[in-house]
Amino acid sequence: MSTNDPSELEQIPGIGPKRAKALRVAGYETLDDLEAATEADLRDVAMFDDILARDIKAMLNRDADDVVPVKQPNVVTPDDWRVTERQLAHIRTLTDDAPSDLVGTTALDVRDQLEFAMAPELLGFRQVCGRVVTHDSATGEYHPVPNATVHVEDTDCSFLSRFPSDLGYGWFFPFDCTRETVATTTTNECGEFCVYVPLWDIDRVLDFRRERVCLPEIVRPRIRDVLERPEEFPDPVNPPEPRPEPRPDPGFGRLFDPGVFERTAELVGEDVALRLGAGTERGDFGDLEPEATTLLDRPAFPEPPEPPLPEGFLRPDPEERLELLGDELPVDPEVIAAVDPDRLVGPFLRCRDVFVPEWRTFVDVPDITFRVTQDFDGDGTQETIYSEGFFDVRWNEEQSLDVDLVADDAANSIPTCDGLTPENVECETPSIESIGLLPTRSPIYDDATGYARRINRPKPPGSSTRPDGTAPFAGTLQLHGCHRFEEASYYRVLYSYEGGPERPFTGHEWHVPAIGRDPVHVQPSATDGWYPILDVPYLESYYGENLNDNPLLFPYWVLNWNTRGYRDGSYEVRLQLGDSDMDPLSVTSPSSTITVDNRAPNLDIGGIVWGPTSEPPEEWDNEITESCPRIERPSGEDIGIRVTFRAWGKHFRSVEASAHGCGRNPTLVQPSSSGRSNRYSYWHESVGDRSHRQTVVFEVPAGYQQGAYRIRLRGVSRAFNPAGGGRGPSTNWEYDTDYIDSHFTRLISITDA
């Protein structure tokens, strides 16, 4: 593999590798080609629009001393923003000098024409950047949606809100909505886009909300918002002291305050709560923070729950709905008839310090919203994959305005937005070049064993250095390799499991993103695992048009392998090329070893014993064996709980044992924690260290409250996934990650005798 010098096209401001490739696909190889092209010609190039075509031509034709700005890719600039009637109405509330012909002009025109007529602080712009993603409910991962069209819309909508009295959140049912598109852009290969929004339009949204109690707090909640809402949690959790902005990250340890974990799991789901709990496991001084901290800014409800509703409300026919509900709801009958019970947004966290009725109507609420479309079924028509984007952006925040738009499951997404491209690889013979983003080369990867060497390495006691590790692969793996050779029309990926007979991978399908076009649906051409090589002739047939270059973002992607459908163990994997009749050619690749393990560590509590701390723990004999254990604590006496546990697995990485209680957490006293911790942790010390057995003692002083206490174990595997969701490429694959873990919990009731 090698990195080639950028082409002369990439020397043009605003033209990176992807747009340069789009130009080559359209037949423009050199600057001379661009100079000969007209603006109309360039507008027809994928990822180009009127403004970019104009700027490129102006740059090529400029004098040496001229400076010509070039539009940024995947960005809605102030020159793209078109003024609507409603926006003009608001502008006229800010100045008496607004001309009537501003509708249809750009935000830059507004700034130029009203520079001395409007408050200067309203003439600027704020950048809103976002990602369009899909959510994998099985793994909790987010996958980017490339080449989707993002419509920025000026929206006015009325809402019927539903905030059940026994829940900390509620929903909105939109009705009587009007939308006007002010600009569009496309997502890049990572599903990303940016929009420059005029401050006078943000003022229009905020002005309406500031005049109404509670509305400024209504916004799509992030996980951090849930943890920062102490009033959502039962006693005895105490709210934190008021904090200045910007607020520090809420402590993960708070998840294990009494009642907090259960309430968090109720709000955002137990899987998310458990993953957040993993963030309490911190490394040594100087280590990077756990990856779980990235969860804080993720959507709290990527798969929103349904609201509790009266049965009659769910009827699709408005007249039947009104007849069944009668006077049951304190809502105008016209509103009940206008809403669609299947069209709702939320949930949103309940407003603080104000009474929120169960039902309330809001009329003509302005917002700047996003709608996303994509031709995901290849029929030539753009289908909506994200809508109802109300309250997505936190317009009143002083920090960066970033949004995650979670698209429908039908959207064409990709596991990662990076991979082998013609710009960073040279192929001489068939080969597997990378597993996900991890190169198949030493010292990062060990081809003899199929392990990654720098991920989750051992921590030998008394040593500041860490030897190479044995981290297996897990989850869905994107294999990239060299398979494009003149004599080959097809290829397949062969594997041998644990030295057994060689066979092809079969039945796998995936979508490869392309520049300016719909993703290519890759399917096997035969039952024996042959796939077509996606070269220019094949793609011309696929798209039904002539191509000057290959438009695929990842032309070396040879397999999307979901390892969860295969046995754990060692695989020898190699590429085999075939001719136009799918007959094997003599040229094959050397094999690459990939060790797979999707198993979480095993956990077990071998015994729980309690006794008074006035006696040595080894002399305690009050063994807890029942399934619903209860301790009767002697009045005024400190007690301890002795727990013997074991964690084991072929690729065991670490284990943590912790105790959690009512009001305050029990303290770990054996092994000693200097009285500052409620948890014990152990990290494997060598590659052969596959299990750990330990006895720990937690102290529960007499002054601690009665109630439910919890002993919790968490085991973590060395396994990881190199698709790009972690810090791998940025750290040269030298980092720790907790991709697969397991949990074991025992509840104990403590009452005073």
C-alpha positions in Angstrom: 0.0 0.0 0.0 1.2 3.5 -0.7 -0.2 7.0 -0.7 -0.2 8.7 -4.2 0.4 12.4 -4.7 -2.9 14.3 -5.1 -3.9 15.0 -8.7 -3.8 18.6 -10.1 -7.5 18.7 -9.8 -7.1 18.5 -6.0 -5.0 21.6 -6.0 -8.2 23.6 -6.7 -9.6 25.1 -3.5 -12.8 23.1 -2.5 -11.9 20.1 -4.6 -10.8 17.1 -2.5 -10.2 13.5 -3.5 -14.0 12.7 -3.8 -14.9 15.6 -5.9 -11.7 15.1 -8.0 -12.9 11.6 -8.6 -16.4 12.9 -9.6 -14.7 15.1 -12.2 -12.7 12.2 -13.5 -15.9 10.1 -13.7 -17.4 12.9 -15.8 -14.3 13.0 -18.1 -12.4 15.9 -16.7 -8.8 14.8 -16.0 -6.8 18.0 -16.1 -7.1 21.7 -15.5 -7.1 22.2 -19.3 -10.3 20.0 -19.4 -11.9 22.2 -16.8 -10.9 25.4 -18.6 -12.6 24.1 -21.7 -15.8 23.2 -19.9 -18.7 25.6 -19.4 -20.5 26.3 -16.2 -23.4 24.3 -17.6 -21.0 21.3 -18.2 -19.8 21.4 -14.6 -23.3 21.7 -13.1 -23.9 18.2 -14.5 -21.0 16.7 -12.6 -22.0 14.7 -9.4 -21.5 16.7 -6.2 -21.5 20.0 -8.1 -24.1 22.7 -8.2 -24.6 26.1 -9.8 -22.5 27.9 -7.2 -19.6 25.5 -7.2 -19.5 25.4 -11.0 -19.5 29.2 -11.1 -16.8 29.5 -8.4 -14.6 26.9 -10.1 -14.8 28.7 -13.5 -14.2 32.1 -11.8 -11.1 30.6 -10.1 -9.7 29.2 -13.3 -10.2 32.4 -15.2 -9.1 34.8 -12.5 -6.2 37.1 -12.6 -3.2 36.2 -10.3 -4.1 38.8 -7.7 -7.8 37.9 -7.5 -9.2 35.8 -4.6 -12.2 33.8 -5.4 -14.0 31.9 -2.6 -15.0 28.4 -3.4 -18.1 26.7 -2.0 -17.3 24.1 0.7 -18.6 20.6 -0.1 -21.8 19.4 1.5 -22.5 22.8 3.0 -25.5 25.2 2.7 -23.8 28.6 2.5 -25.5 32.0 3.0 -25.5 32.3 -0.8 -27.7 29.1 -1.0 -30.3 30.3 1.6 -33.5 31.5 0.0 -35.7 33.9 1.9 -39.4 32.8 2.3 -42.6 34.9 2.9 -42.7 34.0 6.6 -39.0 35.0 7.0 -39.6 38.3 5.3 -42.6 38.9 7.7 -40.2 38.5 10.6 -37.5 40.6 9.0 -40.1 43.4 8.8 -40.5 43.2 12.6 -36.8 43.9 13.0 -36.6 46.8 10.5 -38.9 49.2 8.7 -36.6 49.3 5.7 -37.0 45.8 4.4 -37.9 45.9 0.7 -40.8 43.8 -0.5 -38.7 42.0 -3.1 -36.5 40.1 -0.7 -38.5 36.8 -1.1 -36.4 34.4 -3.2 -33.2 36.3 -2.6 -30.3 34.9 -0.6 -29.3 35.5 3.0 -26.2 37.3 1.7 -28.5 39.7 -0.2 -30.4 40.4 3.1 -27.1 41.2 4.8 -25.9 43.4 2.0 -29.2 45.3 1.7 -30.0 45.7 5.4 -26.4 46.2 6.7 -27.3 49.6 8.2 -31.0 49.0 8.8 -30.9 45.9 11.1 -29.2 45.2 14.4 -25.6 44.1 13.6 -25.8 41.1 15.9 -28.6 39.7 13.7 -26.7 39.9 10.4 -24.3 37.1 11.0 -24.7 33.3 10.6 -24.4 30.2 12.8 -23.1 26.9 11.5 -25.2 23.8 12.2 -23.5 20.5 11.3 -25.1 17.1 11.4 -25.0 13.5 10.5 -27.6 11.3 8.8 -27.3 7.8 10.3 -29.2 4.6 10.8 -29.4 2.9 14.1 -28.6 -0.8 14.6 -30.8 -1.9 17.5 -28.9 -5.2 17.9 -25.5 -3.6 18.4 -26.4 0.0 19.4 -24.2 1.3 16.6 -24.8 4.2 14.2 -24.0 3.8 10.5 -23.6 6.8 8.2 -25.9 7.4 5.3 -23.9 8.9 2.3 -25.3 10.7 -0.7 -28.6 11.6 0.8 -30.3 14.9 0.1 -30.9 17.1 3.1 -33.7 19.6 2.7 -33.5 22.7 5.0 -37.1 23.8 5.6 -38.8 26.8 7.0 -41.6 25.2 9.0 -44.7 26.4 10.8 -46.6 23.7 12.6 -49.3 23.3 15.3 -49.0 20.6 18.0 -51.1 18.7 20.4 -48.8 17.6 23.3 -49.3 14.5 25.4 -47.4 14.4 28.7 -48.7 11.5 30.9 -48.6 12.5 34.6 -46.7 9.4 35.6 -43.9 9.8 33.1 -41.0 12.2 32.9 -41.4 12.8 29.2 -44.1 13.3 26.5 -44.9 13.5 22.8 -46.2 16.0 20.2 -48.7 15.3 17.5 -48.2 17.8 14.6 -51.0 19.1 12.5 -51.8 22.0 10.1 -48.1 22.2 9.1 -46.7 24.3 6.3 -43.1 23.9 4.9 -41.0 25.8 2.5 -37.6 24.5 1.4 -34.9 27.2 1.7 -31.9 25.2 0.6 -30.7 21.7 0.0 -27.3 19.9 0.2 -26.1 16.3 0.1 -24.4 14.2 2.8 -20.8 13.3 2.2 -19.4 9.7 2.4 -19.7 10.0 6.2 -23.3 11.1 6.2 -22.2 14.6 7.2 -23.5 18.0 6.2 -23.4 21.6 7.4 -25.8 24.6 7.1 -25.1 28.3 7.7 -28.3 29.7 9.3 -28.9 33.5 9.4 -29.1 34.8 12.9 -32.2 36.8 12.1 -34.0 33.5 11.3 -32.8 31.9 14.5 -34.2 35.0 16.3 -37.6 34.3 14.7 -37.6 30.8 16.2 -36.3 31.8 19.6 -38.6 34.9 19.8 -41.6 32.7 19.6 -40.4 30.2 22.2 -39.1 32.8 24.7 -42.7 34.2 24.9 -44.1 30.8 26.0 -43.4 29.0 29.2 -41.6 25.7 28.8 -41.1 25.8 25.0 -37.4 26.8 25.1 -36.7 23.6 27.0 -38.4 21.3 24.4 -35.6 19.8 22.4 -34.7 16.3 21.2 -33.0 14.8 24.3 -29.5 13.4 24.4 -28.4 10.8 26.9 -26.6 13.5 28.9 -29.9 15.4 29.3 -31.5 12.3 30.9 -28.6 12.1 33.4 -28.8 15.8 34.2 -32.4 15.6 35.2 -32.2 14.7 38.9 -36.0 15.4 39.3 -36.6 12.3 37.1 -35.1 10.0 39.7 -36.6 8.8 43.0 -35.5 9.7 46.4 -32.9 9.6 48.0 -31.1 11.0 45.0 -30.3 14.6 45.6 -30.1 17.1 42.7 -26.6 18.5 42.1 -25.8 22.1 42.9 -26.4 24.7 40.2 -23.5 24.7 37.8 -22.3 27.4 35.5 -22.3 27.0 31.7 -20.7 25.1 30.0 -21.7 22.2 32.2 -19.2 19.5 32.9 -20.1 16.0 31.8 -22.4 14.3 34.3 -20.5 11.6 36.2 -21.0 8.1 35.1 -20.6 7.0 38.7 -24.0 8.6 39.4 -25.6 5.8 37.5 -25.0 3.6 40.5 -26.5 6.0 43.0 -29.6 4.4 44.5 -32.5 4.2 42.1 -30.6 6.0 39.3 -29.7 3.0 37.2 -33.2 1.6 37.3 -34.8 5.0 36.4 -32.2 5.6 33.6 -32.9 2.1 32.2 -36.6 2.9 32.3 -36.1 6.1 30.4 -33.5 5.1 27.8 -33.4 1.3 28.0 -31.4 -1.2 30.0 -28.8 -1.8 27.2 -27.9 1.9 27.0 -27.8 2.2 30.8 -25.5 -0.8 31.0 -23.2 0.7 28.3 -23.1 4.0 30.2 -22.3 2.1 33.3 -19.3 0.8 31.6 -18.0 4.3 31.6 -17.3 4.1 35.3 -14.4 1.8 34.6 -11.5 4.3 34.3 -8.0 3.5 33.3 -4.7 4.4 34.9 -3.5 8.0 35.2 -2.8 9.4 31.8 -5.0 6.8 30.0 -7.6 8.0 27.5 -11.1 8.3 28.7 -13.3 5.2 28.1 -15.1 5.2 24.8 -18.4 5.1 26.6 -18.2 8.8 27.2 -19.1 9.3 23.5 -22.6 8.0 24.4 -23.4 11.1 26.2 -24.2 13.2 23.1 -26.1 10.4 21.3 -29.9 10.5 21.0 -31.5 9.3 24.2 -34.3 7.6 22.2 -33.0 6.4 18.8 -35.9 4.0 18.7 -38.7 6.1 20.4 -41.2 4.3 22.6 -44.9 4.7 21.8 -47.0 6.9 24.1 -49.8 5.6 26.3 -53.0 6.8 24.6 -56.7 6.3 25.1 -58.0 3.6 22.7 -60.3 5.9 20.9 -57.5 8.3 20.1 -55.8 5.7 17.9 -58.7 5.3 15.5 -57.6 6.5 12.0 -61.1 7.9 11.1 -61.5 11.4 12.7 -65.3 11.1 13.1 -65.0 7.7 14.8 -62.2 9.1 17.0 -64.4 12.0 18.1 -67.4 9.7 18.8 -65.4 7.3 20.9 -63.5 10.0 22.9 -66.5 12.2 23.5 -65.6 14.6 26.3 -62.9 12.3 27.7 -60.0 14.7 26.6 -59.8 18.4 27.4 -59.0 19.2 23.8 -60.8 21.1 21.1 -62.7 18.5 18.9 -61.3 20.2 15.8 -57.7 19.5 17.0 -58.6 15.9 17.8 -60.0 15.5 14.3 -56.9 17.2 12.7 -54.2 15.1 14.2 -52.9 11.8 12.8 -52.4 9.4 15.7 -49.6 7.6 13.7 -47.7 10.9 13.2 -45.9 11.9 16.3 -42.5 13.2 17.5 -40.8 12.6 20.7 -40.4 11.7 23.4 -39.2 15.0 25.0 -38.3 15.5 28.6 -40.8 17.2 30.8 -40.2 20.9 31.5 -38.7 21.7 34.9 -40.3 23.8 37.6 -43.6 24.2 35.8 -46.9 22.3 35.8 -47.3 20.5 32.5 -50.9 19.4 31.7 -51.4 16.0 30.1 -52.9 17.6 27.0 -52.1 21.0 25.5 -52.4 22.6 22.1 -49.7 24.9 20.6 -50.5 26.8 17.4 -48.2 28.0 14.6 -44.8 27.1 16.1 -42.0 28.2 13.8 -38.8 26.1 13.4 -36.0 25.5 11.0 -36.2 21.7 10.3 -34.5 19.0 8.3 -36.0 16.5 5.9 -33.8 13.8 4.3 -34.5 11.9 1.1 -32.7 9.1 -0.7 -33.5 6.8 -3.6 -33.0 3.7 -1.5 -34.9 1.3 -3.7 -33.3 2.3 -7.0 -36.6 3.3 -8.7 -35.3 6.8 -9.7 -37.5 8.5 -7.1 -36.2 10.1 -3.9 -38.0 8.6 -0.9 -38.2 10.3 2.5 -36.0 8.6 5.1 -36.2 11.3 7.8 -38.9 13.8 8.5 -40.7 15.4 11.5 -37.5 17.0 12.4 -39.1 19.4 14.9 -37.0 20.6 17.8 -33.9 19.0 16.5 -31.6 22.0 17.0 -30.8 23.6 20.3 -31.0 27.2 19.0 -30.4 28.8 22.4 -27.2 26.9 23.1 -23.9 28.8 23.0 -21.9 25.8 22.2 -21.7 24.2 18.7 -25.0 23.3 17.1 -24.7 19.6 16.1 -27.5 17.2 15.3 -27.9 13.5 14.6 -30.7 12.6 12.2 -31.6 9.0 12.7 -33.1 7.8 9.4 -35.5 5.0 8.7 -34.2 1.5 8.6 -34.9 1.4 4.9 -32.2 4.0 4.2 -29.0 2.8 2.5 -26.3 3.2 5.1 -22.7 1.8 5.3 -20.8 0.4 8.3 -18.0 2.9 7.9 -17.1 6.0 5.9 -13.5 5.1 5.2 -11.7 2.3 3.5 -9.3 1.5 0.7 -9.5 3.9 -2.2 -7.5 4.3 -5.4 -5.8 7.3 -3.6 -4.2 5.2 -0.9 -3.5 1.7 -2.3 -1.5 0.1 -5.1 -2.3 -3.4 -6.1 0.3 -5.8 -7.7 -1.2 -9.2 -6.7 -4.5 -10.4 -5.2 -4.5 -9.8 -1.4 -6.6 -9.0 1.7 -5.4 -5.5 2.5 -7.5 -4.5 5.6 -10.1 -5.8 8.0 -12.3 -2.8 8.4 -9.9 0.1 8.7 -7.1 -2.0 10.3 -4.3 -2.9 7.9 -3.3 -6.5 7.6 0.3 -5.8 8.3 2.8 -6.0 11.1 3.2 -4.7 13.8 -0.5 -3.8 14.1 -1.7 -7.2 13.0 -0.3 -10.7 13.5 -1.0 -12.8 10.4 0.2 -16.0 12.1 -2.5 -15.8 14.8 -5.1 -13.5 13.3 -5.0 -11.1 16.3 -4.6 -7.4 16.5 -1.6 -6.7 18.6 -2.1 -3.2 20.0 -5.8 -3.4 21.2 -6.6 -4.2 24.8 -3.0 -5.2 25.6 -2.1 -6.9 29.0 -1.1 -4.8 32.0 1.7 -6.6 33.8 2.0 -5.7 37.5 4.9 -3.4 38.4 5.6 -2.5 34.7 5.0 0.7 32.9 5.2 -1.0 29.5 2.6 -3.2 28.0 3.4 -6.2 25.7 1.6 -7.1 22.5 -1.9 -8.3 23.0 -4.2 -10.9 21.4 -7.4 -9.0 20.5 -9.8 -11.1 18.3 -12.3 -9.5 15.9 -16.0 -9.4 16.5 -19.2 -8.1 14.9 -19.5 -7.3 11.2 -16.2 -7.0 9.4 -15.6 -5.2 6.1 -12.8 -6.9 4.2 -11.0 -4.8 1.6 -8.5 -6.2 -0.8 -6.9 -6.2 -4.2 -9.1 -8.0 -6.7 -9.2 -5.8 -9.8 -7.1 -7.3 -12.5 -7.6 -7.3 -16.2 -8.2 -11.0 -16.7 -10.7 -11.3 -13.8 -14.4 -10.6 -14.1 -15.5 -12.3 -10.8 -14.0 -13.0 -7.4 -14.9 -14.8 -4.3 -13.6 -15.0 -0.7 -12.7 -18.4 0.5 -12.2 -19.5 4.1 -11.0 -22.4 6.1 -12.2 -22.7 9.7 -9.7 -24.1 12.3 -7.7 -25.9 9.5 -10.8 -27.6 8.0 -11.8 -27.8 4.3 -11.8 -24.6 2.3 -15.2 -23.2 1.2 -16.5 -19.9 -0.1 -18.5 -17.3 1.8 -22.0 -17.3 0.5 -25.2 -15.3 0.9 -23.7 -12.0 1.9 -25.1 -8.7 0.5 -24.2 -5.1 1.1 -24.4 -1.6 -0.5 -21.3 0.2 -1.7 -21.7 4.1 -1.8 -21.0 5.9 -5.1 -20.2 9.5 -5.8 -23.3 11.3 -7.0 -25.2 8.1 -7.5 -27.2 5.5 -5.6 -25.2 2.9 -3.7 -24.5 -0.3 -5.6 -26.3 -3.3 -4.2 -23.7 -6.1 -4.1 -25.1 -9.6 -4.4 -23.6 -12.9 -5.2 -23.9 -14.0 -8.9 -24.0 -17.7 -8.0 -24.6 -20.0 -5.0 -20.9 -20.8 -4.8 -19.9 -17.3 -3.6 -18.9 -15.6 -6.9 -19.3 -11.8 -6.9 -18.9 -9.5 -9.9 -16.0 -7.2 -9.9 -17.5 -3.7 -9.9 -15.4 -2.2 -12.6 -16.4 0.5 -15.0 -18.1 -1.8 -17.6 -20.1 -3.5 -14.9 -21.2 -0.2 -13.4 -22.1 1.2 -16.8 -24.5 -1.7 -17.2 -25.7 -1.3 -13.6 -26.5 2.4 -14.0 -27.4 2.4 -17.6 -25.0 5.2 -18.6 -21.4 5.8 -19.8 -18.8 6.4 -17.1 -15.3 7.9 -17.4 -14.1 6.6 -14.1 -15.2 4.3 -11.3 -17.5 6.3 -9.0 -17.4 3.9 -6.0 -16.1 5.3 -2.8 -14.7 2.0 -1.7 -13.9 0.0 -4.8 -11.8 -2.5 -2.9 -14.6 -3.6 -0.6 -14.8 -7.4 -1.2 -17.0 -8.7 1.7 -19.3 -7.6 4.4 -18.9 -10.4 6.9 -21.3 -10.7 9.8 -19.2 -12.9 12.0 -22.1 -13.4 14.5 -23.5 -16.0 12.1 -20.2 -18.0 12.2 -18.5 -20.1 14.9 -15.9 -18.4 17.1 -12.4 -19.4 16.2 -9.6 -19.0 13.6 -10.3 -18.5 9.9 -7.8 -18.6 7.0 -9.2 -16.2 4.4 -8.1 -15.6 0.8 -9.3 -14.1 -2.5 -9.9 -16.2 -5.5 -10.3 -14.6 -9.0 -12.5 -16.0 -11.8 -13.0 -15.3 -15.5 -16.2 -14.3 -17.2 -17.5 -17.8 -16.9 -16.7 -17.9 -13.1 -14.0 -20.4 -13.7 -11.1 -20.0 -11.2 -8.0 -18.4 -12.5 -4.6 -19.6 -11.4 -3.8 -16.4 -9.6 -4.9 -16.4 -6.0 -4.0 -14.4 -2.9 -2.1 -15.6 0.1 -4.3 -16.4 3.0 -4.9 -14.0 6.0 -5.7 -15.3 9.4 -8.6 -13.7 11.2 -9.5 -14.9 14.8 -13.1 -14.2 15.7 -14.8 -14.3 19.1 -18.2 -12.8 19.8 -18.5 -14.3 23.2 -18.7 -12.2 26.4 -16.7 -13.3 29.5 -18.4 -15.7 31.9 -19.3 -14.4 35.4 -20.3 -16.2 38.5 -20.7 -15.3 42.2 -19.6 -18.4 44.2 -20.6 -17.1 47.6 -21.9 -14.2 49.6 -21.4 -14.0 53.3 -22.1 -11.2 55.8 -21.1 -10.3 59.3 -20.2 -7.6 61.8 -17.1 -5.6 60.9 -16.0 -6.0 64.5 -15.0 -9.6 63.5 -12.5 -10.6 60.8 -14.3 -11.3 57.5 -12.9 -14.8 57.2 -14.8 -15.7 60.4 -18.2 -14.6 59.1 -20.6 -17.5 58.7 -23.9 -15.8 57.7 -24.0 -17.3 54.2 -26.6 -15.9 51.8 -28.1 -18.6 49.6 -31.7 -17.7 48.9 -32.7 -16.2 45.6 -34.2 -13.1 47.3 -31.6 -12.5 50.0 -32.3 -10.4 53.1 -29.9 -9.2 55.8 -31.2 -8.2 59.2 -28.5 -5.7 60.4 -28.0 -5.6 64.1 -29.1 -2.2 65.5 -26.2 0.3 65.6 -23.7 -2.1 64.2 -21.5 -1.8 61.0 -21.6 -4.9 58.8 -19.7 -6.1 55.9 -20.5 -8.2 52.8 -17.9 -10.7 51.6 -18.3 -11.7 47.9 -16.3 -14.5 46.1 -16.6 -14.3 42.4 -15.0 -15.6 39.2 -14.6 -14.2 35.7 -13.3 -16.3 32.8 -13.2 -16.6 29.0 -10.8 -17.5 26.2 -10.3 -13.8 25.5 -11.0 -12.4 29.0 -9.8 -8.8 29.3 -11.0 -7.4 32.6 -13.5 -7.6 35.4 -15.0 -5.2 37.8 -16.9 -5.9 41.0 -18.9 -3.0 42.7 -21.5 -2.5 45.4 -24.3 0.1 45.2 -26.7 1.1 47.9 -29.3 3.5 49.3 -28.1 7.1 49.6 -24.4 6.0 49.8 -22.5 3.2 48.2 -20.8 0.5 50.4 -17.0 1.0 50.6 -14.5 -1.6 49.4 -12.3 -2.6 52.3 -10.7 -5.8 51.0 -8.6 -5.5 48.9 -8.0 -2.1 50.4 -9.2 0.9 48.4 -8.1 3.5 51.0 -11.7 4.1 51.8 -12.5 5.9 48.6 -14.1 3.4 46.3 -17.0 1.1 46.0 -15.4 -1.0 43.3 -12.6 -3.5 42.6 -11.1 -4.1 39.1 -8.7 -6.4 37.5 -7.1 -6.4 34.1 -5.4 -9.4 32.5 -1.7 -9.4 33.1 -0.5 -11.6 30.2 -2.0 -13.0 27.0 -2.4 -16.4 28.7 -4.3 -14.8 31.6 -7.9 -16.0 30.9 -9.6 -16.0 34.3 -9.6 -14.3 37.6 -11.0 -15.4 41.0 -11.2 -12.9 43.9 -12.9 -12.4 47.2 -13.9 -8.8 48.0 -15.4 -7.2 51.1 -17.7 -4.2 51.2 -18.6 -2.3 54.3 -22.1 -1.1 55.1 -22.0 1.2 58.2 -24.8 1.3 60.7 -25.8 4.8 59.5 -26.5 3.7 55.9 -30.1 3.5 55.0 -32.2 0.4 54.9 -33.2 -0.8 51.4 -32.1 -2.6 48.3 -28.3 -3.0 47.8 -26.7 -4.4 44.7 -23.6 -6.4 44.0 -22.6 -6.0 40.4 -20.0 -7.7 38.2 -18.9 -6.6 34.7 -16.6 -8.6 32.5 -15.1 -7.3 29.3 -13.6 -9.2 26.3 -10.5 -8.3 24.4 -12.5 -8.5 21.2 -13.0 -5.3 19.1 -14.5 -4.2 15.8 -12.3 -2.1 13.4 -15.1 -0.6 11.4 -14.2 3.0 12.4 -16.4 3.7 15.4 -13.5 3.7 17.8 -10.2 5.6 18.1 -8.2 3.1 16.1 -6.9 5.1 13.1 -6.3 8.2 15.2 -4.1 6.2 17.7 -2.4 3.9 15.2 -4.5 1.1 16.7 -3.0 1.4 20.1 -6.0 1.8 22.5 -8.4 0.0 24.8 -12.0 -0.6 24.0 -14.9 -2.5 25.5 -16.8 -3.8 22.4 -18.2 -6.9 24.1 -19.1 -7.2 27.8 -21.3 -9.2 30.2 -23.0 -8.3 33.5 -24.1 -10.2 36.6 -26.1 -8.6 39.4 -27.3 -9.8 42.9 -29.8 -7.7 44.9 -29.7 -7.8 48.7 -32.3 -6.3 51.0 -30.8 -4.8 54.2 -33.2 -4.0 57.1 -32.5 -3.1 60.7 -33.2 -5.8 63.2 
